[in-house]
Short mmCIF file of C-alpha atoms in Angstrom, two decimals:
data_model
loop_
_atom_site.label_atom_id
_atom_site.label_comp_id
_atom_site.label_asym_id
_atom_site.label_seq_id
_atom_site.Cartn_x
_atom_site.Cartn_y
_atom_site.Cartn_z
CA ASP A 1 105.58 0.81 -195.95
CA GLN A 2 104.59 3.15 -193.15
CA GLN A 3 102.91 6.46 -194.14
CA VAL A 4 103.24 8.02 -190.75
CA LYS A 5 106.40 7.63 -188.89
CA GLN A 6 107.53 8.49 -185.38
CA ASN A 7 111.18 7.77 -185.20
CA SER A 8 111.83 8.10 -181.63
CA PRO A 9 110.08 5.42 -179.54
CA SER A 10 110.65 7.35 -176.40
CA LEU A 11 111.52 10.78 -174.69
CA SER A 12 112.37 11.97 -171.64
CA VAL A 13 112.06 15.54 -170.41
CA GLN A 14 112.70 17.54 -167.03
CA GLU A 15 109.65 19.04 -165.43
CA GLY A 16 109.13 22.77 -166.79
CA ARG A 17 111.13 22.15 -169.88
CA ILE A 18 109.77 22.11 -173.45
CA SER A 19 108.93 18.62 -174.94
CA ILE A 20 109.07 18.27 -178.76
CA LEU A 21 107.56 15.04 -180.40
CA ASN A 22 108.01 14.67 -184.17
CA CYS A 23 106.21 12.86 -186.76
CA ASP A 24 107.14 12.50 -190.60
CA TYR A 25 104.84 11.35 -193.32
CA THR A 26 105.10 10.40 -196.96
CA ASN A 27 101.77 10.71 -198.30
CA SER A 28 101.48 14.05 -199.61
CA MET A 29 97.38 13.82 -200.06
CA PHE A 30 97.28 13.97 -196.34
CA ASP A 31 95.44 17.20 -195.45
CA TYR A 32 94.61 16.83 -191.73
CA PHE A 33 96.85 15.76 -188.96
CA LEU A 34 96.17 15.03 -185.30
CA TRP A 35 97.75 14.19 -182.06
CA TYR A 36 96.46 11.66 -179.54
CA LYS A 37 97.72 10.91 -175.96
CA LYS A 38 97.44 7.46 -174.26
CA TYR A 39 97.57 6.66 -170.91
CA PRO A 40 98.26 2.75 -169.95
CA ALA A 41 95.03 0.85 -170.01
CA GLU A 42 92.99 3.62 -171.58
CA GLY A 43 92.28 4.39 -175.01
CA PRO A 44 93.77 7.27 -177.12
CA THR A 45 92.39 10.71 -176.27
CA PHE A 46 92.37 13.42 -178.83
CA LEU A 47 94.80 16.25 -178.33
CA ILE A 48 95.08 18.67 -180.92
CA SER A 49 94.77 19.06 -184.90
CA ILE A 50 95.75 20.90 -187.56
CA SER A 51 94.79 21.38 -191.19
CA SER A 52 97.33 21.48 -193.96
CA ILE A 53 96.29 25.01 -194.80
CA LYS A 54 97.73 26.09 -191.54
CA ASP A 55 101.10 25.88 -190.10
CA LYS A 56 100.79 26.28 -186.52
CA ASN A 57 97.92 25.48 -184.12
CA GLU A 58 98.07 26.34 -180.50
CA ASP A 59 95.97 25.09 -177.67
CA GLY A 60 97.03 26.22 -174.42
CA ARG A 61 100.38 24.57 -173.49
CA PHE A 62 100.23 22.39 -176.59
CA THR A 63 101.38 23.69 -180.27
CA VAL A 64 101.31 21.59 -183.36
CA PHE A 65 103.69 23.08 -186.30
CA LEU A 66 103.25 21.65 -189.75
CA ASN A 67 105.97 21.92 -192.46
CA LYS A 68 104.24 20.59 -195.47
CA SER A 69 107.38 21.10 -197.75
CA ALA A 70 109.48 18.61 -195.17
CA LYS A 71 106.13 16.41 -194.75
CA HIS A 72 106.99 16.89 -191.06
CA LEU A 73 104.91 17.87 -187.97
CA SER A 74 105.72 18.29 -184.48
CA LEU A 75 104.02 18.79 -181.19
CA HIS A 76 105.56 21.11 -178.64
CA ILE A 77 104.24 21.06 -174.84
CA VAL A 78 105.59 23.81 -172.77
CA PRO A 79 105.95 23.80 -169.87
CA SER A 80 105.96 20.02 -169.58
CA GLN A 81 104.44 18.45 -166.50
CA PRO A 82 104.42 14.97 -164.87
CA GLY A 83 100.85 14.38 -165.92
CA ASP A 84 101.79 14.67 -169.47
CA SER A 85 103.81 11.47 -169.24
CA ALA A 86 101.96 9.21 -171.95
CA VAL A 87 102.38 7.68 -175.23
CA TYR A 88 101.60 10.20 -178.03
CA PHE A 89 100.42 9.07 -181.62
CA CYS A 90 100.50 11.00 -184.55
CA ALA A 91 97.68 10.57 -186.98
CA ALA A 92 96.96 11.85 -190.41
CA SER A 93 94.08 11.54 -193.03
CA ALA A 94 93.67 12.39 -196.73
CA GLY A 95 90.12 13.74 -197.53
CA ASN A 96 87.58 11.48 -195.65
CA THR A 97 89.79 8.41 -195.64
CA PRO A 98 90.64 6.60 -192.38
CA LEU A 99 93.13 7.78 -190.01
CA VAL A 100 96.71 6.52 -190.33
CA PHE A 101 98.68 6.49 -187.16
CA GLY A 102 102.27 6.38 -186.34
CA LYS A 103 103.75 3.94 -183.81
CA GLY A 104 103.82 6.25 -180.98
CA THR A 105 106.57 8.13 -178.67
CA ARG A 106 106.46 7.47 -175.28
CA LEU A 107 107.09 10.97 -173.15
CA SER A 108 108.36 10.68 -169.77
CA VAL A 109 108.46 13.93 -167.84
CA ILE A 110 110.78 13.77 -164.69
CA ALA A 111 109.87 15.81 -161.60
CA SER B 1 82.69 13.81 -176.15
CA ALA B 2 81.08 10.27 -176.04
CA VAL B 3 81.72 7.83 -173.30
CA ILE B 4 82.67 4.69 -174.71
CA SER B 5 82.94 1.28 -172.85
CA GLN B 6 84.18 -1.94 -173.89
CA LYS B 7 83.90 -5.65 -172.53
CA PRO B 8 85.89 -7.45 -171.50
CA SER B 9 88.91 -5.21 -170.75
CA ARG B 10 91.27 -8.20 -171.07
CA ASP B 11 91.27 -11.88 -171.79
CA ILE B 12 93.27 -14.87 -172.26
CA CYS B 13 92.05 -17.21 -174.99
CA GLN B 14 93.27 -20.47 -176.20
CA ARG B 15 94.52 -20.85 -179.84
CA GLY B 16 91.44 -22.07 -182.22
CA THR B 17 88.82 -20.28 -179.94
CA SER B 18 86.75 -16.91 -180.50
CA LEU B 19 86.10 -14.01 -178.41
CA THR B 20 83.43 -11.26 -178.98
CA ILE B 21 84.19 -7.76 -177.92
CA GLN B 22 81.43 -5.55 -176.95
CA CYS B 23 81.52 -1.54 -177.45
CA GLN B 24 78.72 0.57 -176.04
CA VAL B 25 78.56 4.24 -176.30
CA ASP B 26 76.45 6.61 -174.09
CA SER B 27 74.85 8.67 -177.23
CA GLN B 28 73.91 7.58 -180.75
CA VAL B 29 76.62 7.93 -182.95
CA THR B 30 76.70 7.50 -186.92
CA MET B 31 80.20 5.86 -187.22
CA MET B 32 82.04 3.35 -185.15
CA PHE B 33 85.39 1.95 -185.98
CA TRP B 34 87.37 -1.20 -184.64
CA TYR B 35 91.25 -0.77 -184.35
CA ARG B 36 94.03 -3.18 -183.44
CA GLN B 37 97.22 -2.41 -181.76
CA GLN B 38 99.73 -5.20 -182.11
CA PRO B 39 102.66 -4.96 -179.48
CA GLY B 40 105.12 -2.32 -180.50
CA GLN B 41 103.00 -1.29 -183.53
CA SER B 42 100.64 1.53 -184.55
CA LEU B 43 96.82 1.56 -184.39
CA THR B 44 95.40 -0.23 -187.54
CA LEU B 45 91.71 0.23 -188.62
CA ILE B 46 90.20 -3.16 -188.95
CA ALA B 47 86.55 -2.12 -190.14
CA THR B 48 84.11 0.65 -190.02
CA ALA B 49 80.96 -0.67 -188.24
CA ASN B 50 77.68 0.22 -190.10
CA GLN B 51 74.48 0.53 -188.76
CA GLY B 52 71.93 -1.47 -190.57
CA SER B 53 74.40 -2.72 -193.36
CA GLU B 54 77.73 -4.85 -193.35
CA ALA B 55 80.87 -3.49 -191.95
CA THR B 56 83.55 -2.19 -194.49
CA TYR B 57 86.53 -3.78 -193.82
CA GLU B 58 90.26 -2.33 -194.41
CA SER B 59 92.85 -4.22 -196.75
CA GLY B 60 94.21 -7.13 -194.79
CA PHE B 61 91.01 -7.91 -192.81
CA VAL B 62 87.96 -10.06 -193.63
CA ILE B 63 84.67 -10.70 -192.27
CA ASP B 64 85.14 -14.59 -191.59
CA LYS B 65 88.23 -13.67 -189.33
CA PHE B 66 86.76 -10.49 -187.77
CA PRO B 67 82.71 -10.57 -187.88
CA ILE B 68 81.11 -7.42 -186.76
CA SER B 69 77.77 -6.50 -185.78
CA ARG B 70 76.09 -3.10 -185.23
CA PRO B 71 72.56 -3.38 -184.35
CA ASN B 72 71.66 -0.03 -183.29
CA LEU B 73 73.55 3.46 -183.26
CA THR B 74 75.04 2.86 -179.77
CA PHE B 75 76.56 -0.71 -179.83
CA SER B 76 78.76 -2.99 -181.63
CA THR B 77 80.72 -6.11 -181.35
CA LEU B 78 83.73 -7.33 -182.79
CA THR B 79 84.68 -11.05 -182.96
CA VAL B 80 88.08 -12.50 -183.26
CA SER B 81 87.58 -15.68 -184.72
CA ASN B 82 89.79 -18.97 -184.66
CA MET B 83 92.39 -17.15 -182.81
CA SER B 84 96.42 -17.60 -182.91
CA PRO B 85 98.92 -16.10 -181.13
CA GLU B 86 99.30 -13.30 -183.69
CA ASP B 87 95.96 -12.00 -182.82
CA SER B 88 97.37 -11.02 -179.28
CA SER B 89 96.76 -7.26 -179.27
CA ILE B 90 94.87 -4.52 -177.90
CA TYR B 91 91.23 -4.07 -179.78
CA LEU B 92 89.83 -0.71 -179.58
CA CYS B 93 86.54 0.92 -180.72
CA SER B 94 85.99 4.64 -181.44
CA VAL B 95 83.23 6.83 -182.63
CA GLY B 96 83.29 9.76 -184.58
CA GLU B 97 81.27 11.58 -187.31
CA GLY B 98 84.14 11.21 -189.73
CA PRO B 99 87.69 10.05 -189.61
CA TYR B 100 88.87 13.16 -187.57
CA GLU B 101 88.84 13.34 -183.90
CA GLN B 102 87.83 10.02 -183.08
CA TYR B 103 86.87 9.22 -179.68
CA PHE B 104 88.46 5.79 -178.27
CA GLY B 105 87.17 3.18 -175.86
CA PRO B 106 89.64 2.01 -173.29
CA GLY B 107 90.43 -1.16 -175.37
CA THR B 108 90.58 -4.82 -174.95
CA ARG B 109 93.85 -6.68 -174.28
CA LEU B 110 93.73 -9.99 -175.85
CA THR B 111 96.37 -12.66 -175.23
CA VAL B 112 96.04 -15.86 -177.12
CA THR B 113 98.04 -18.77 -176.05
#
């Protein structure tokens, strides 16, 4: 049973527009959420995170929103750039437990 | 952030053989982790490599299949033993002071024929 779900395997967005990547989770004990970005032939790189005590965290063009009641989080990228084209993984942790990852969403930003 | 290298970057191996993957970090780190990403799947934690003691394995992974060494605070190896095609995956090591904000190596792409 997947505890972290990214239901969209791929997303295509025009350059300059907003990219919204979604993630749902089932474990109500998760208290820390992260987004990683992965380019081909490279390992995932940490992008942004949010604690369960917050509902929004912003870092430059990247904003993560957390809706605990819906067990849903989303990553907004605005404006999207061609260099943002990558696979994005959502991950979650409960206390000090290992990260649980989703399957990833491939974002393509079209110039 | 730590700089992590892995060797080999990719390999094609025959069924029944073993492959040892190396992970080198440019600074001393307390916790090192080994992950697997099977085709189309999420990253799954295999084990936490502890310096000076046995690795801690996650459910579904056993030491006989995935022996791990951690001789010091900058280096670890993962061996994939008695390989089958189902072991074809990307294997990644990562480091972090806890489960949060881990830093990943570039991965080793393994194909078992």
